[in-house]
Amino acid sequence: MMQMNHDCALVVFSGGQDSTTCLFWAKAHFREVHALTFSYGQKHVHEVDVAERIAGLAGVRFERMDVPLIGTLAKNALTDGSVRMDEEKPAGGPPNTFVPGRNLFFLSIAAVYARERGISHLVTGVSETDYSGYPDCRDSFIKSLNVTLNLGIEEQFVIHTPLMWKDKCQTWALADELGVLDLVRRETLTCYNGVVGDGCGHCPACTLRRAGLQKYLEQKEREGHADE
Ligand code: ZN
């Protein structure tokens, strides 16, 4: 077995609100942090540049990996411009922004990448609380994959999911606690229409993000008044 460095974590990093919050969470918990970003044929390829910029601001090592295969295997609204994005979750299945196998694939690649560098901690921003019906954001899936990776690669990886039980409001609270609320608000890209920061304002990702931010800012203001 390879010598593992337990002070080091690898973050699966997209440059969105969730994984950026996780990047700073990792910085607070580990001596050394790597950010791994996948280019998988997403319509908004500048997502990768956004991720690189944020990694630079955070002062962590950035690696970009091209994996176009995952976007071409199945038809979905994030990688295929001819597919109209579901604005709401359809009955009986995930919305068409679901890229089948994405987290399975990303985390498996991340584990191999991490092993080569002696890193045993993997961090991902998935959340079951706000999950739009994506089966690979569930806690049971991540725990199952963790066991599978450890068996398949013969290492003791630990997959961390700091946002698993947080809603968007609580995720903003965590960013604030980590001192990066403004950075997350300004620099990250969550919007399905590719608009950085506060986004286009009407896609499902923007709606969720804005509602969470409003709720958090109102809550903060109330608490501020209560302290006076
Ligand atoms: Zn949007």
Coordinates of C-alpha atoms and ligand atoms in Angstrom, one line a residue:
M1 CA 0.0 0.0 0.0
M2 CA 1.2 3.5 -0.9
Q3 CA 2.1 5.9 1.9
M4 CA -0.8 8.3 2.4
N5 CA -0.7 11.9 3.4
H6 CA -3.5 12.5 5.9
D7 CA -3.1 16.3 5.9
C8 CA -4.1 16.6 2.3
A9 CA -7.5 16.7 0.6
L10 CA -8.7 16.6 -3.0
V11 CA -11.9 18.6 -3.8
V12 CA -14.0 17.6 -6.8
F13 CA -14.4 21.2 -7.9
S14 CA -16.8 22.8 -10.5
G15 CA -16.5 26.4 -9.5
G16 CA -20.2 26.5 -8.3
Q17 CA -21.5 27.7 -5.0
D18 CA -21.4 24.3 -3.4
S19 CA -18.0 23.0 -4.4
T20 CA -16.4 26.4 -3.7
T21 CA -17.8 26.4 -0.2
C22 CA -16.4 22.9 0.1
L23 CA -13.0 24.1 -1.2
F24 CA -12.8 26.7 1.6
W25 CA -14.1 24.1 4.1
A26 CA -11.3 21.8 3.0
K27 CA -8.8 24.7 3.4
A28 CA -10.0 25.1 7.0
H29 CA -9.6 21.4 7.8
F30 CA -6.5 20.2 5.8
R31 CA -3.0 21.6 5.5
E32 CA -2.9 21.0 1.7
V33 CA -5.8 21.1 -0.7
H34 CA -6.0 20.2 -4.4
A35 CA -8.9 21.1 -6.7
L36 CA -9.8 18.8 -9.5
T37 CA -12.1 20.1 -12.2
F38 CA -13.6 18.1 -15.0
S39 CA -14.3 19.3 -18.5
Y40 CA -17.0 16.9 -19.7
G41 CA -18.5 18.7 -22.6
Q42 CA -20.7 21.0 -20.5
K43 CA -22.3 23.8 -22.6
H44 CA -20.7 26.4 -20.5
V45 CA -17.1 25.5 -21.0
H46 CA -16.0 28.8 -19.3
E47 CA -17.1 27.0 -16.1
V48 CA -13.6 25.5 -16.1
D49 CA -12.0 29.0 -16.3
V50 CA -14.2 30.1 -13.5
A51 CA -13.1 27.2 -11.4
E52 CA -9.4 27.9 -12.2
R53 CA -9.8 31.5 -11.2
I54 CA -11.4 30.6 -7.9
A55 CA -8.7 28.0 -7.1
G56 CA -6.2 30.8 -7.7
L57 CA -8.0 33.1 -5.3
A58 CA -8.1 30.3 -2.8
G59 CA -4.4 29.5 -3.3
V60 CA -4.9 25.8 -3.9
R61 CA -3.4 23.5 -6.5
F62 CA -5.7 23.3 -9.6
E63 CA -5.9 20.5 -12.0
R64 CA -8.2 20.3 -15.0
M65 CA -9.1 16.9 -16.6
D66 CA -10.8 16.5 -19.9
V67 CA -13.4 13.7 -19.9
P68 CA -15.7 14.4 -22.8
L69 CA -17.0 10.9 -22.8
I70 CA -19.3 11.4 -19.9
G71 CA -21.2 14.2 -21.7
T72 CA -21.7 12.3 -24.9
L73 CA -22.9 8.9 -23.6
A74 CA -26.4 10.1 -22.6
K75 CA -28.6 12.9 -23.8
N76 CA -29.0 15.6 -21.2
A77 CA -29.6 19.3 -21.0
L78 CA -26.2 20.3 -19.5
T79 CA -24.2 19.0 -22.4
D80 CA -26.6 19.0 -25.4
G81 CA -27.7 22.4 -26.7
S82 CA -30.7 20.8 -28.5
V83 CA -32.2 19.6 -25.2
R84 CA -34.5 22.1 -23.6
M85 CA -33.8 22.2 -19.8
D86 CA -36.6 21.0 -17.5
E87 CA -37.6 24.0 -15.4
E88 CA -39.2 21.8 -12.8
K89 CA -38.7 18.2 -11.6
P90 CA -40.8 15.9 -13.8
A91 CA -42.9 13.3 -12.1
G92 CA -41.3 9.9 -11.9
G93 CA -37.6 10.7 -12.5
P94 CA -34.8 13.2 -12.3
P95 CA -34.8 16.3 -14.4
N96 CA -33.0 16.3 -17.8
T97 CA -30.1 18.2 -16.2
F98 CA -29.1 14.9 -14.7
V99 CA -26.0 13.5 -16.2
P100 CA -26.2 9.8 -15.6
G101 CA -23.1 8.4 -13.8
R102 CA -21.4 11.8 -13.4
N103 CA -20.7 11.6 -9.7
L104 CA -19.8 7.9 -9.9
F105 CA -17.4 8.7 -12.7
F106 CA -15.9 11.9 -11.2
L107 CA -15.3 10.4 -7.7
S108 CA -13.8 7.2 -9.2
I109 CA -11.4 9.3 -11.3
A110 CA -10.7 11.5 -8.3
A111 CA -9.8 8.5 -6.2
V112 CA -7.3 7.3 -8.7
Y113 CA -5.8 10.8 -9.1
A114 CA -5.7 11.1 -5.3
R115 CA -4.0 7.7 -4.8
E116 CA -1.2 8.6 -7.2
R117 CA -0.5 11.7 -5.0
G118 CA -0.9 9.9 -1.7
I119 CA -4.1 11.7 -0.8
S120 CA -6.7 9.8 1.1
H121 CA -9.4 12.5 1.7
L122 CA -11.9 13.3 -1.1
V123 CA -14.4 16.2 -0.7
T124 CA -17.5 16.6 -2.8
G125 CA -20.3 19.2 -2.6
V126 CA -23.3 16.9 -3.1
S127 CA -26.3 17.5 -0.9
E128 CA -29.3 15.3 -0.3
T129 CA -31.3 18.1 1.2
D130 CA -31.9 20.2 -1.9
Y131 CA -31.3 17.4 -4.3
S132 CA -33.4 17.7 -7.5
G133 CA -33.9 14.0 -7.6
Y134 CA -30.3 13.2 -8.6
P135 CA -29.7 9.7 -7.3
D136 CA -26.0 10.2 -7.1
C137 CA -26.3 13.0 -4.6
R138 CA -27.7 10.8 -2.0
D139 CA -25.8 9.9 1.2
S140 CA -26.4 6.2 0.7
F141 CA -24.8 6.4 -2.7
I142 CA -21.7 8.2 -1.5
K143 CA -21.3 5.8 1.5
S144 CA -21.7 2.8 -0.9
L145 CA -19.2 4.3 -3.4
N146 CA -16.7 4.9 -0.5
V147 CA -16.8 1.3 0.4
T148 CA -16.5 0.2 -3.2
L149 CA -13.5 2.5 -3.9
N150 CA -11.7 1.2 -0.8
L151 CA -12.3 -2.4 -1.9
G152 CA -11.4 -1.8 -5.5
I153 CA -8.3 0.3 -5.0
E154 CA -7.2 -1.2 -1.6
E155 CA -6.9 2.2 0.1
Q156 CA -8.7 3.8 3.0
F157 CA -10.3 6.8 1.3
V158 CA -12.6 9.0 3.3
I159 CA -15.2 10.8 1.2
H160 CA -16.3 14.0 2.9
T161 CA -19.7 15.6 2.1
P162 CA -19.8 18.8 4.2
L163 CA -23.1 19.9 2.6
M164 CA -25.0 16.6 2.6
W165 CA -27.6 17.7 5.2
K166 CA -27.5 21.4 4.5
D167 CA -30.0 23.3 2.4
K168 CA -29.0 26.3 0.3
C169 CA -29.6 28.8 3.2
Q170 CA -27.3 26.7 5.5
T171 CA -24.7 26.5 2.7
W172 CA -24.6 30.3 2.6
A173 CA -24.2 30.3 6.4
L174 CA -21.2 28.0 6.1
A175 CA -19.6 30.2 3.5
D176 CA -20.1 33.2 5.8
E177 CA -18.6 31.3 8.7
L178 CA -15.6 30.5 6.6
G179 CA -15.3 34.2 5.7
V180 CA -16.0 33.8 2.0
L181 CA -19.7 34.7 1.5
D182 CA -18.8 37.6 -0.8
L183 CA -16.3 35.6 -2.8
V184 CA -18.8 32.8 -3.2
R185 CA -21.5 35.2 -4.2
R186 CA -19.4 37.1 -6.7
E187 CA -17.1 34.5 -8.3
T188 CA -19.0 31.2 -8.5
L189 CA -21.0 29.9 -11.4
T190 CA -24.1 27.9 -10.5
C191 CA -26.5 29.3 -13.2
Y192 CA -27.5 26.8 -15.9
N193 CA -27.4 29.7 -18.4
G194 CA -23.7 30.3 -17.6
V195 CA -24.0 33.7 -15.9
V196 CA -21.4 34.1 -13.1
G197 CA -22.3 35.5 -9.7
D198 CA -26.0 36.2 -9.1
G199 CA -26.8 34.5 -12.4
C200 CA -29.6 34.8 -15.0
G201 CA -32.1 34.8 -12.2
H202 CA -34.7 32.5 -13.6
C203 CA -33.2 29.0 -14.2
P204 CA -33.8 26.3 -11.5
A205 CA -30.3 26.7 -10.1
C206 CA -30.6 30.5 -9.8
T207 CA -34.0 30.2 -8.2
L208 CA -32.7 27.8 -5.6
R209 CA -29.5 29.8 -5.0
R210 CA -31.3 33.2 -4.6
A211 CA -34.0 31.9 -2.3
G212 CA -31.3 30.4 0.0
L213 CA -29.3 33.6 0.0
Q214 CA -32.4 35.8 0.7
K215 CA -33.4 33.5 3.5
Y216 CA -29.9 33.5 5.0
L217 CA -29.4 37.3 4.8
E218 CA -32.8 37.9 6.4
Q219 CA -32.0 35.5 9.1
K220 CA -28.6 37.1 9.7
E221 CA -30.2 40.6 9.9
R222 CA -32.8 39.3 12.5
E223 CA -30.0 37.8 14.6
G224 CA -28.0 41.1 14.3
H225 CA -31.0 43.0 15.6
A226 CA -31.5 40.5 18.4
D227 CA -27.8 41.1 19.5
E228 CA -28.3 44.9 19.8
Ligands
ZN1 ZN -29.6 31.0 -14.1

